[in-house]
Amino acid sequence: MNGHMDDLTNRLEAFRESDRERDALVTDLIKKYAELQEKYREKCDDYDDAVESRRTHQRNAGDAARELQSLRQTSGSNPFVLVMLDGDGAIGRDGGTEAAAQLQLEIKNQLKTLYPESATGDWQILVNVVLNVHGLGTKLASCGIFNNATDLQAFGRAFGLAQPLFNFIDVGSGKERADHKIRETLRLFMPMPQCKHVFFGPCSDNGYLPVLTPFKRDGGVASRITLIETRAAEPGFVDLGLRMVRFPSIFRETNLPDYRVRPAANITTAAAPTTLPMRSASNMQAVAQSFVPQQQAAPGATTTQTRRSPAPSTDSTASSTWAKVGKPGVDSKTIDIAPKKKAQRSFLYLNVDDERIDTPIPKPDHMALKRFDARVKDVGKCCNDYYLLGKCALGEEYCDYIHNEKLTPGELLVLKHKARSRSCPMRHGCREIFCTYGHNCGRGKACLMDQCWFADTHSMDMEPAKKVYEDGSEEWIQSYLDKFHKG
């Protein structure tokens, strides 16, 4: 009996073990199914991501292809060539219209050589000439190339009107202004695909080397740059290895002289004034009678010619005449032998070193100064050329300063002082007779200003030695020469 129970117990235990194994198997199957299902979901997600990524890539590729095609079409349309010129270093030969026409022709010829397989005739030519118009105009006038400093403005207007994309850009005084504008313009246009080529000149200012140096390392960019050489290029530009051209028919190849070349003038001394003889009653009559025409005698008649002393004239011009004589009963002729005054010629002073000396002007009245400052505050600055020279080359329509204010003599003197406080670009080498700028410090060695605009003139010889007239002739001042004669 006991044996039978043991057998049943063992069999029960075996069933129980089998149930445990079955439960473990089912549990393991469920677990593995869950893991497989998770992996399946992950694969499905990965597949969906791949499909989405591929579709996104296809869309992006399509968009990129269309954008590339658009860029190619854009770069192929409206192509242009940039010509950047520093006008202070590239001095032209002819008038504005002629210079623009010749420059356009030379650039087109260069493009045909550089791009023989391209339709360069359809390329626009953009020319920017950057310069200080007043400074360069004054320099050209002092050298005799222009009659006056304002002629350069007319040159610029003609140059800009000759071609629609030709620009004459005045940046005023200060070398850094032109440098900055040219540098930034190059940085803007060089990456543009429409900009097919860049011409830059002249090659005389080393300040542009840092801008051009990075371009020489990129062969694709370097091949699109041509340097325009006017005068001999500085070594730094030669070392860039960029292509160089010359346009001798347009630009001057020599430096400008320091000032107008004038014929040598002989040292002249003022002629002694002519003294007239003292008039007395006796010699007055004799002299007067010598001017009286003789009366003609009738044919066959013997007449005695008499000479009469003319009666004193009561005419208003009697005080300026020496004799007024004539026939009796006939309108008398007036003979004026009074010395005539010579017309005063305008001039400027030079010292013995040919340095210009400004003529002193009176100090302005305090009240006139206050009125002038109040006027400037209310209506703006007055035009120096209009008020001090009588005309403005730009005219009221284009000038940035006031023309329609009436200034008193005291206010005009204030304006003259303010104009004198600005240093002339030509400094003491200026030969413009009516230049309104200052050319030397009025205080000279006694100047105590920390930052005087005319500091380099403090040691100048301020004694006038010569006069220079409008026609370029020079005359030594007699009082200056007399000092050496006395010695």
Tab-separated table of C-alpha atoms in Angstrom:
chain	number	residue	atom	x	y	z
A	1	MET	CA	0.000	0.000	0.000
A	2	ASN	CA	2.752	2.332	0.942
A	3	GLY	CA	4.501	1.537	-2.286
A	4	HIS	CA	1.459	2.468	-4.256
A	5	MET	CA	1.214	5.875	-2.519
A	6	ASP	CA	4.821	6.623	-3.171
A	7	ASP	CA	4.293	5.872	-6.810
A	8	LEU	CA	1.341	8.248	-6.976
A	9	THR	CA	3.287	10.933	-5.154
A	10	ASN	CA	6.171	10.606	-7.567
A	11	ARG	CA	3.886	10.740	-10.550
A	12	LEU	CA	2.150	13.812	-9.088
A	13	GLU	CA	5.486	15.459	-8.588
A	14	ALA	CA	6.423	14.593	-12.161
A	15	PHE	CA	3.213	16.236	-13.426
A	16	ARG	CA	3.940	19.238	-11.339
A	17	GLU	CA	7.485	19.486	-12.756
A	18	SER	CA	6.066	19.076	-16.218
A	19	ASP	CA	3.609	21.884	-15.520
A	20	ARG	CA	6.426	24.067	-14.300
A	21	GLU	CA	8.446	23.373	-17.431
A	22	ARG	CA	5.396	24.052	-19.585
A	23	ASP	CA	4.771	27.311	-17.739
A	24	ALA	CA	8.414	28.281	-18.138
A	25	LEU	CA	8.296	27.405	-21.822
A	26	VAL	CA	5.119	29.383	-22.380
A	27	THR	CA	6.551	32.287	-20.379
A	28	ASP	CA	9.752	32.162	-22.435
A	29	LEU	CA	7.766	32.015	-25.672
A	30	ILE	CA	5.704	34.986	-24.623
A	31	LYS	CA	8.842	36.896	-23.678
A	32	LYS	CA	10.592	36.072	-26.913
A	33	TYR	CA	7.472	36.974	-28.861
A	34	ALA	CA	7.355	40.320	-27.094
A	35	GLU	CA	11.025	40.916	-27.877
A	36	LEU	CA	10.491	39.906	-31.489
A	37	GLN	CA	7.486	42.131	-31.727
A	38	GLU	CA	9.524	45.052	-30.326
A	39	LYS	CA	12.273	44.413	-32.819
A	40	TYR	CA	9.684	44.254	-35.555
A	41	ARG	CA	8.289	47.603	-34.544
A	42	GLU	CA	11.805	49.017	-34.497
A	43	LYS	CA	12.461	47.674	-37.973
A	44	CYS	CA	9.214	49.101	-39.167
A	45	ASP	CA	10.144	52.464	-37.679
A	46	ASP	CA	13.594	52.266	-39.254
A	47	TYR	CA	12.023	51.435	-42.562
A	48	ASP	CA	9.601	54.300	-42.281
A	49	ASP	CA	12.496	56.616	-41.365
A	50	ALA	CA	14.523	55.378	-44.300
A	51	VAL	CA	11.612	55.898	-46.645
A	52	GLU	CA	11.033	59.395	-45.278
A	53	SER	CA	14.728	60.211	-45.410
A	54	ARG	CA	14.943	59.021	-48.982
A	55	ARG	CA	11.937	61.013	-49.957
A	56	THR	CA	13.363	64.069	-48.146
A	57	HIS	CA	16.680	63.552	-49.877
A	58	GLN	CA	14.916	63.247	-53.196
A	59	ARG	CA	13.019	66.455	-52.528
A	60	ASN	CA	16.178	68.251	-51.439
A	61	ALA	CA	18.051	66.928	-54.421
A	62	GLY	CA	15.291	68.127	-56.687
A	63	ASP	CA	15.228	71.533	-55.010
A	64	ALA	CA	19.021	71.769	-55.194
A	65	ALA	CA	18.966	70.849	-58.854
A	66	ARG	CA	16.352	73.479	-59.552
A	67	GLU	CA	18.254	76.069	-57.499
A	68	LEU	CA	21.466	75.200	-59.306
A	69	GLN	CA	19.728	75.556	-62.610
A	70	SER	CA	18.304	78.885	-61.466
A	71	LEU	CA	21.746	80.049	-60.331
A	72	ARG	CA	23.219	79.019	-63.633
A	73	GLN	CA	20.526	80.912	-65.445
A	74	THR	CA	21.031	83.902	-63.143
A	75	SER	CA	24.793	83.864	-63.507
A	76	GLY	CA	24.368	83.573	-67.222
A	77	SER	CA	22.013	86.549	-67.300
A	78	ASN	CA	23.106	90.134	-66.652
A	79	PRO	CA	26.844	89.357	-66.556
A	80	PHE	CA	29.040	92.354	-65.815
A	81	VAL	CA	32.640	93.412	-65.349
A	82	LEU	CA	33.781	95.597	-62.462
A	83	VAL	CA	36.423	98.287	-62.969
A	84	MET	CA	37.625	99.846	-59.700
A	85	LEU	CA	39.913	102.858	-60.006
A	86	ASP	CA	41.523	104.973	-57.319
A	87	GLY	CA	41.118	108.332	-59.053
A	88	ASP	CA	43.828	109.999	-56.975
A	89	GLY	CA	46.399	107.695	-58.565
A	90	ALA	CA	44.905	107.095	-62.016
A	91	ILE	CA	45.101	110.471	-63.757
A	92	GLY	CA	43.367	110.669	-67.135
A	93	ARG	CA	44.503	112.529	-70.227
A	94	ASP	CA	41.373	113.659	-72.070
A	95	GLY	CA	37.957	115.056	-71.259
A	96	GLY	CA	35.348	113.066	-69.346
A	97	THR	CA	33.361	111.891	-72.366
A	98	GLU	CA	36.467	110.892	-74.325
A	99	ALA	CA	38.004	109.116	-71.327
A	100	ALA	CA	34.805	107.093	-70.758
A	101	ALA	CA	34.619	106.039	-74.417
A	102	GLN	CA	38.284	105.004	-74.554
A	103	LEU	CA	38.090	103.114	-71.255
A	104	GLN	CA	35.036	101.153	-72.407
A	105	LEU	CA	36.777	100.277	-75.683
A	106	GLU	CA	39.950	99.109	-73.920
A	107	ILE	CA	38.013	96.957	-71.448
A	108	LYS	CA	36.000	95.317	-74.238
A	109	ASN	CA	39.200	94.503	-76.133
A	110	GLN	CA	40.687	92.930	-73.007
A	111	LEU	CA	37.576	90.809	-72.441
A	112	LYS	CA	37.668	89.495	-76.002
A	113	THR	CA	41.241	88.363	-75.391
A	114	LEU	CA	40.509	86.791	-71.999
A	115	TYR	CA	37.216	85.069	-72.889
A	116	PRO	CA	37.328	84.291	-76.619
A	117	GLU	CA	34.546	81.675	-76.366
A	118	SER	CA	32.105	83.886	-74.456
A	119	ALA	CA	29.747	86.533	-75.751
A	120	THR	CA	31.577	89.342	-73.942
A	121	GLY	CA	29.782	91.922	-76.046
A	122	ASP	CA	26.701	91.344	-73.878
A	123	TRP	CA	28.585	91.928	-70.622
A	124	GLN	CA	27.885	95.193	-68.830
A	125	ILE	CA	30.870	97.281	-67.702
A	126	LEU	CA	30.556	98.865	-64.258
A	127	VAL	CA	33.202	101.535	-63.559
A	128	ASN	CA	33.695	103.170	-60.152
A	129	VAL	CA	36.258	105.977	-59.948
A	130	VAL	CA	36.781	106.833	-56.271
A	131	LEU	CA	38.605	110.061	-55.442
A	132	ASN	CA	38.777	113.336	-53.556
A	133	VAL	CA	37.408	115.712	-56.200
A	134	HIS	CA	38.441	118.947	-54.521
A	135	GLY	CA	41.933	117.776	-53.594
A	136	LEU	CA	42.731	116.306	-56.991
A	137	GLY	CA	41.101	119.232	-58.805
A	138	THR	CA	43.259	121.674	-56.872
A	139	LYS	CA	46.348	119.622	-57.667
A	140	LEU	CA	45.550	119.456	-61.386
A	141	ALA	CA	44.866	123.191	-61.456
A	142	SER	CA	48.163	123.938	-59.708
A	143	CYS	CA	49.955	121.838	-62.335
A	144	GLY	CA	48.302	123.706	-65.195
A	145	ILE	CA	46.341	120.676	-66.441
A	146	PHE	CA	43.046	122.385	-65.554
A	147	ASN	CA	42.327	126.099	-65.541
A	148	ASN	CA	40.812	125.895	-62.065
A	149	ALA	CA	40.006	123.296	-59.438
A	150	THR	CA	36.318	123.059	-60.361
A	151	ASP	CA	37.081	121.760	-63.866
A	152	LEU	CA	37.407	118.250	-62.421
A	153	GLN	CA	33.739	118.352	-61.411
A	154	ALA	CA	32.767	119.004	-65.020
A	155	PHE	CA	35.069	116.157	-66.069
A	156	GLY	CA	33.314	113.825	-63.606
A	157	ARG	CA	29.834	114.789	-64.769
A	158	ALA	CA	30.785	114.179	-68.407
A	159	PHE	CA	32.408	110.865	-67.462
A	160	GLY	CA	29.315	109.666	-65.569
A	161	LEU	CA	26.872	110.769	-68.248
A	162	ALA	CA	28.831	109.093	-71.055
A	163	GLN	CA	27.881	105.577	-69.879
A	164	PRO	CA	24.995	104.530	-67.600
A	165	LEU	CA	27.183	102.400	-65.283
A	166	PHE	CA	30.165	104.772	-65.084
A	167	ASN	CA	30.368	106.438	-61.655
A	168	PHE	CA	32.575	109.293	-60.445
A	169	ILE	CA	32.470	108.960	-56.642
A	170	ASP	CA	33.684	111.860	-54.486
A	171	VAL	CA	34.634	110.663	-50.983
A	172	GLY	CA	36.194	113.945	-49.845
A	173	SER	CA	39.547	114.367	-48.152
A	174	GLY	CA	41.200	111.540	-46.249
A	175	LYS	CA	43.021	108.673	-47.937
A	176	GLU	CA	41.339	106.069	-45.735
A	177	ARG	CA	37.921	106.978	-47.150
A	178	ALA	CA	38.808	105.968	-50.704
A	179	ASP	CA	40.670	102.876	-49.469
A	180	HIS	CA	37.718	101.713	-47.375
A	181	LYS	CA	35.166	102.160	-50.176
A	182	ILE	CA	37.336	100.324	-52.715
A	183	ARG	CA	38.123	97.456	-50.331
A	184	GLU	CA	34.489	96.877	-49.387
A	185	THR	CA	33.337	97.102	-53.000
A	186	LEU	CA	35.831	94.413	-54.016
A	187	ARG	CA	34.740	92.155	-51.150
A	188	LEU	CA	31.112	92.557	-52.182
A	189	PHE	CA	31.475	91.893	-55.914
A	190	MET	CA	34.213	89.255	-56.057
A	191	PRO	CA	32.012	86.314	-54.863
A	192	MET	CA	29.166	87.175	-57.240
A	193	PRO	CA	28.795	84.710	-60.140
A	194	GLN	CA	27.504	87.538	-62.359
A	195	CYS	CA	30.784	89.400	-61.856
A	196	LYS	CA	32.849	87.795	-64.600
A	197	HIS	CA	36.026	89.855	-64.205
A	198	VAL	CA	37.510	92.637	-62.096
A	199	PHE	CA	39.922	95.327	-63.288
A	200	PHE	CA	41.685	97.197	-60.498
A	201	GLY	CA	44.081	100.102	-60.635
A	202	PRO	CA	46.423	101.739	-60.204
A	203	CYS	CA	49.226	99.653	-58.709
A	204	SER	CA	50.866	102.477	-56.772
A	205	ASP	CA	49.231	102.267	-53.317
A	206	ASN	CA	50.517	99.438	-51.133
A	207	GLY	CA	47.482	99.881	-48.880
A	208	TYR	CA	45.486	97.662	-51.259
A	209	LEU	CA	47.900	94.722	-51.051
A	210	PRO	CA	46.200	93.117	-47.984
A	211	VAL	CA	42.924	93.116	-49.943
A	212	LEU	CA	44.380	91.512	-53.072
A	213	THR	CA	46.752	89.024	-51.413
A	214	PRO	CA	44.049	86.468	-50.380
A	215	PHE	CA	42.770	86.329	-53.961
A	216	LYS	CA	46.100	85.217	-55.405
A	217	ARG	CA	45.910	81.902	-53.472
A	218	ASP	CA	42.659	80.950	-55.228
A	219	GLY	CA	43.406	80.149	-58.843
A	220	GLY	CA	39.765	80.463	-59.852
A	221	VAL	CA	39.543	83.963	-58.404
A	222	ALA	CA	43.032	85.115	-59.427
A	223	SER	CA	42.250	84.402	-63.061
A	224	ARG	CA	39.335	86.840	-62.823
A	225	ILE	CA	41.484	89.795	-61.675
A	226	THR	CA	43.502	92.132	-63.881
A	227	LEU	CA	45.587	94.975	-62.488
A	228	ILE	CA	45.716	98.265	-64.405
A	229	GLU	CA	49.197	99.744	-64.286
A	230	THR	CA	49.508	103.508	-64.831
A	231	ARG	CA	52.910	104.398	-63.468
A	232	ALA	CA	55.460	101.698	-62.663
A	233	ALA	CA	53.831	99.159	-60.326
A	234	GLU	CA	55.088	98.808	-56.765
A	235	PRO	CA	57.050	95.560	-56.115
A	236	GLY	CA	54.255	94.219	-53.905
A	237	PHE	CA	51.800	94.254	-56.801
A	238	VAL	CA	54.293	92.515	-59.061
A	239	ASP	CA	54.770	89.774	-56.456
A	240	LEU	CA	51.033	89.014	-56.527
A	241	GLY	CA	51.510	87.366	-59.914
A	242	LEU	CA	48.232	88.744	-61.216
A	243	ARG	CA	47.757	89.764	-64.827
A	244	MET	CA	48.695	93.413	-65.569
A	245	VAL	CA	47.729	95.720	-68.421
A	246	ARG	CA	48.480	99.318	-69.391
A	247	PHE	CA	46.190	101.881	-71.029
A	248	PRO	CA	48.629	104.642	-72.033
A	249	SER	CA	46.038	106.310	-74.248
A	250	ILE	CA	43.854	106.936	-71.174
A	251	PHE	CA	46.058	107.296	-68.096
A	252	ARG	CA	49.169	109.350	-67.523
A	253	GLU	CA	52.285	107.279	-66.927
A	254	THR	CA	54.275	109.945	-65.069
A	255	ASN	CA	53.814	111.619	-61.710
A	256	LEU	CA	52.282	115.075	-61.600
A	257	PRO	CA	54.713	117.942	-60.956
A	258	ASP	CA	54.607	119.573	-57.557
A	259	TYR	CA	53.272	122.797	-59.070
A	260	ARG	CA	52.748	124.571	-62.383
A	261	VAL	CA	55.926	124.782	-64.436
A	262	ARG	CA	56.382	128.435	-65.253
A	263	PRO	CA	59.024	130.199	-67.339
A	264	ALA	CA	61.795	131.696	-65.291
A	265	ALA	CA	61.101	135.305	-64.458
A	266	ASN	CA	63.863	137.929	-64.375
A	267	ILE	CA	64.301	139.801	-61.151
A	268	THR	CA	62.700	143.155	-61.810
A	269	THR	CA	62.659	146.255	-59.720
A	270	ALA	CA	59.894	148.772	-59.657
A	271	ALA	CA	60.522	151.604	-62.091
A	272	ALA	CA	61.014	155.025	-60.586
A	273	PRO	CA	57.919	157.146	-60.973
A	274	THR	CA	57.997	159.566	-63.857
A	275	THR	CA	58.127	163.170	-62.644
A	276	LEU	CA	56.346	165.855	-64.636
A	277	PRO	CA	57.891	169.327	-65.094
A	278	MET	CA	56.676	172.103	-62.862
A	279	ARG	CA	54.216	174.302	-64.657
A	280	SER	CA	54.641	178.074	-64.684
A	281	ALA	CA	52.899	180.837	-66.585
A	282	SER	CA	55.666	181.118	-69.165
A	283	ASN	CA	56.268	177.459	-70.004
A	284	MET	CA	52.558	176.635	-69.729
A	285	GLN	CA	51.794	178.916	-72.661
A	286	ALA	CA	54.664	177.558	-74.733
A	287	VAL	CA	53.669	173.988	-74.174
A	288	ALA	CA	50.019	174.678	-74.892
A	289	GLN	CA	50.818	176.508	-78.124
A	290	SER	CA	52.669	173.450	-79.447
A	291	PHE	CA	49.372	171.541	-79.546
A	292	VAL	CA	47.420	174.265	-81.445
A	293	PRO	CA	46.872	173.348	-85.138
A	294	GLN	CA	47.927	176.033	-87.627
A	295	GLN	CA	45.213	177.769	-89.669
A	296	GLN	CA	45.483	177.266	-93.411
A	297	ALA	CA	45.834	180.461	-95.439
A	298	ALA	CA	43.624	181.137	-98.425
A	299	PRO	CA	45.289	180.431	-101.807
A	300	GLY	CA	47.325	183.367	-102.951
A	301	ALA	CA	46.871	185.268	-99.735
A	302	THR	CA	49.605	186.067	-97.342
A	303	THR	CA	48.534	185.686	-93.778
A	304	THR	CA	50.285	185.969	-90.535
A	305	GLN	CA	49.621	182.983	-88.332
A	306	THR	CA	49.037	183.901	-84.767
A	307	ARG	CA	49.255	181.614	-81.800
A	308	ARG	CA	46.955	182.168	-78.941
A	309	SER	CA	47.002	180.845	-75.512
A	310	PRO	CA	43.723	179.102	-74.750
A	311	ALA	CA	41.449	180.559	-72.157
A	312	PRO	CA	41.285	178.696	-68.906
A	313	SER	CA	38.717	175.939	-69.195
A	314	THR	CA	35.724	175.814	-66.950
A	315	ASP	CA	34.870	172.269	-68.076
A	316	SER	CA	34.548	169.648	-65.346
A	317	THR	CA	37.520	167.783	-66.770
A	318	ALA	CA	39.868	170.710	-66.466
A	319	SER	CA	41.367	169.453	-63.248
A	320	SER	CA	42.605	166.242	-64.909
A	321	THR	CA	43.983	167.833	-68.099
A	322	TRP	CA	47.162	169.677	-68.738
A	323	ALA	CA	45.981	171.654	-71.759
A	324	LYS	CA	42.726	172.175	-73.579
A	325	VAL	CA	43.229	174.007	-76.858
A	326	GLY	CA	41.462	174.503	-80.186
A	327	LYS	CA	40.531	176.822	-82.996
A	328	PRO	CA	38.520	179.887	-82.194
A	329	GLY	CA	34.853	179.222	-82.662
A	330	VAL	CA	35.379	175.510	-83.194
A	331	ASP	CA	34.895	172.747	-80.621
A	332	SER	CA	38.190	172.370	-78.878
A	333	LYS	CA	40.011	169.084	-78.468
A	334	THR	CA	40.986	167.884	-75.011
A	335	ILE	CA	44.442	166.415	-74.653
A	336	ASP	CA	44.821	164.552	-71.388
A	337	ILE	CA	48.419	163.877	-70.447
A	338	ALA	CA	47.780	163.075	-66.802
A	339	PRO	CA	49.469	159.810	-65.739
A	340	LYS	CA	47.012	156.894	-65.924
A	341	LYS	CA	46.772	154.426	-63.073
A	342	LYS	CA	47.620	150.855	-63.950
A	343	ALA	CA	44.966	148.246	-63.263
A	344	GLN	CA	45.755	146.311	-60.128
A	345	ARG	CA	46.670	142.706	-60.834
A	346	SER	CA	45.803	139.994	-58.356
A	347	PHE	CA	48.737	138.206	-56.797
A	348	LEU	CA	49.859	136.023	-53.908
A	349	TYR	CA	52.978	136.193	-51.762
A	350	LEU	CA	55.857	133.688	-51.648
A	351	ASN	CA	58.801	133.622	-49.296
A	352	VAL	CA	62.351	133.148	-50.503
A	353	ASP	CA	61.828	129.358	-50.443
A	354	ASP	CA	58.837	129.616	-52.839
A	355	GLU	CA	56.398	128.772	-50.056
A	356	ARG	CA	53.036	130.517	-50.117
A	357	ILE	CA	52.299	133.043	-47.383
A	358	ASP	CA	48.719	133.989	-46.578
A	359	THR	CA	47.953	137.705	-46.485
A	360	PRO	CA	46.797	138.689	-42.971
A	361	ILE	CA	43.110	139.557	-42.637
A	362	PRO	CA	41.474	141.631	-39.869
A	363	LYS	CA	40.019	139.929	-36.848
A	364	PRO	CA	36.226	139.522	-36.996
A	365	ASP	CA	33.894	141.473	-34.750
A	366	HIS	CA	32.547	139.561	-31.766
A	367	MET	CA	28.928	140.413	-32.558
A	368	ALA	CA	29.371	139.431	-36.226
A	369	LEU	CA	30.751	136.094	-35.057
A	370	LYS	CA	27.708	135.508	-32.852
A	371	ARG	CA	25.322	136.433	-35.676
A	372	PHE	CA	27.142	134.140	-38.106
A	373	ASP	CA	27.098	131.173	-35.711
A	374	ALA	CA	23.389	131.702	-35.057
A	375	ARG	CA	22.713	131.855	-38.800
A	376	VAL	CA	24.603	128.609	-39.406
A	377	LYS	CA	22.651	126.951	-36.608
A	378	ASP	CA	19.326	128.125	-38.071
A	379	VAL	CA	19.773	127.673	-41.841
A	380	GLY	CA	23.004	125.676	-42.313
A	381	LYS	CA	26.543	126.313	-43.523
A	382	CYS	CA	27.268	128.893	-46.200
A	383	CYS	CA	29.055	128.050	-49.455
A	384	ASN	CA	32.639	129.376	-49.344
A	385	ASP	CA	33.003	129.588	-53.120
A	386	TYR	CA	29.721	131.443	-53.609
A	387	TYR	CA	30.266	134.061	-50.906
A	388	LEU	CA	34.052	134.486	-51.093
A	389	LEU	CA	34.675	133.963	-54.832
A	390	GLY	CA	31.346	135.135	-56.200
A	391	LYS	CA	30.418	131.874	-57.902
A	392	CYS	CA	29.873	128.200	-57.146
A	393	ALA	CA	30.723	125.640	-59.834
A	394	LEU	CA	28.009	123.250	-58.609
A	395	GLY	CA	25.276	125.856	-58.506
A	396	GLU	CA	22.573	126.243	-55.883
A	397	GLU	CA	20.701	123.169	-57.154
A	398	TYR	CA	23.530	120.698	-56.544
A	399	CYS	CA	25.608	122.391	-53.839
A	400	ASP	CA	25.068	121.123	-50.298
A	401	TYR	CA	25.591	124.554	-48.764
A	402	ILE	CA	23.557	127.760	-48.473
A	403	HIS	CA	23.518	130.344	-51.300
A	404	ASN	CA	20.476	132.523	-50.608
A	405	GLU	CA	21.463	134.226	-47.346
A	406	LYS	CA	22.627	137.851	-47.299
A	407	LEU	CA	25.778	138.259	-45.234
A	408	THR	CA	27.015	141.518	-43.807
A	409	PRO	CA	30.651	142.546	-44.395
A	410	GLY	CA	31.407	141.493	-40.825
A	411	GLU	CA	29.867	138.052	-41.394
A	412	LEU	CA	31.789	137.669	-44.661
A	413	LEU	CA	34.968	138.309	-42.697
A	414	VAL	CA	33.952	135.575	-40.242
A	415	LEU	CA	33.372	133.170	-43.150
A	416	LYS	CA	36.784	134.039	-44.588
A	417	HIS	CA	38.422	133.216	-41.239
A	418	LYS	CA	36.571	129.909	-41.025
A	419	ALA	CA	37.636	129.017	-44.578
A	420	ARG	CA	41.238	129.914	-43.689
A	421	SER	CA	41.092	127.506	-40.734
A	422	ARG	CA	40.898	124.568	-43.173
A	423	SER	CA	44.242	123.562	-44.620
A	424	CYS	CA	44.635	123.575	-48.396
A	425	PRO	CA	45.424	120.128	-49.858
A	426	MET	CA	48.369	121.718	-51.707
A	427	ARG	CA	49.587	123.349	-48.482
A	428	HIS	CA	52.153	126.101	-49.138
A	429	GLY	CA	52.696	124.791	-52.691
A	430	CYS	CA	49.289	126.143	-53.798
A	431	ARG	CA	49.417	128.723	-56.595
A	432	GLU	CA	45.662	129.374	-56.918
A	433	ILE	CA	45.391	133.140	-56.447
A	434	PHE	CA	41.877	133.132	-54.997
A	435	CYS	CA	42.145	129.919	-52.950
A	436	THR	CA	39.960	130.304	-49.847
A	437	TYR	CA	41.822	127.710	-47.767
A	438	GLY	CA	44.628	128.385	-45.340
A	439	HIS	CA	48.236	127.666	-46.320
A	440	ASN	CA	50.198	128.391	-43.149
A	441	CYS	CA	49.652	129.047	-39.469
A	442	GLY	CA	49.028	132.714	-38.784
A	443	ARG	CA	50.713	132.453	-35.378
A	444	GLY	CA	53.882	130.894	-36.773
A	445	LYS	CA	56.439	129.892	-34.150
A	446	ALA	CA	54.287	131.485	-31.434
A	447	CYS	CA	51.500	128.935	-31.913
A	448	LEU	CA	50.696	127.086	-28.702
A	449	MET	CA	48.009	124.714	-30.009
A	450	ASP	CA	48.584	121.023	-29.282
A	451	GLN	CA	47.089	119.875	-32.586
A	452	CYS	CA	47.544	122.664	-35.099
A	453	TRP	CA	46.508	121.755	-38.669
A	454	PHE	CA	49.445	123.814	-39.922
A	455	ALA	CA	52.094	122.478	-37.552
A	456	ASP	CA	54.492	121.769	-40.411
A	457	THR	CA	54.520	125.486	-41.313
A	458	HIS	CA	55.492	126.819	-37.865
A	459	SER	CA	59.137	127.118	-38.878
A	460	MET	CA	58.398	128.759	-42.252
A	461	ASP	CA	59.994	132.039	-43.235
A	462	MET	CA	56.998	134.377	-43.078
A	463	GLU	CA	58.620	137.347	-44.816
A	464	PRO	CA	57.219	137.934	-48.328
A	465	ALA	CA	59.937	137.925	-50.965
A	466	LYS	CA	58.033	137.605	-54.249
A	467	LYS	CA	54.672	138.199	-55.837
A	468	VAL	CA	53.108	135.609	-58.160
A	469	TYR	CA	50.456	136.921	-60.564
A	470	GLU	CA	47.560	135.111	-62.241
A	471	ASP	CA	49.492	134.634	-65.473
A	472	GLY	CA	52.277	132.841	-63.584
A	473	SER	CA	54.773	135.690	-63.743
A	474	GLU	CA	56.814	136.462	-60.647
A	475	GLU	CA	58.129	139.750	-59.319
A	476	TRP	CA	60.593	140.232	-56.499
A	477	ILE	CA	59.523	142.697	-53.814
A	478	GLN	CA	61.785	145.723	-53.930
A	479	SER	CA	61.871	146.209	-50.161
A	480	TYR	CA	63.123	142.634	-49.786
A	481	LEU	CA	65.919	143.202	-52.326
A	482	ASP	CA	66.862	146.513	-50.751
A	483	LYS	CA	67.927	144.711	-47.582
A	484	PHE	CA	70.673	142.961	-49.539
A	485	HIS	CA	71.723	146.096	-51.415
A	486	LYS	CA	72.182	147.933	-48.137
A	487	GLY	CA	74.272	145.071	-46.840
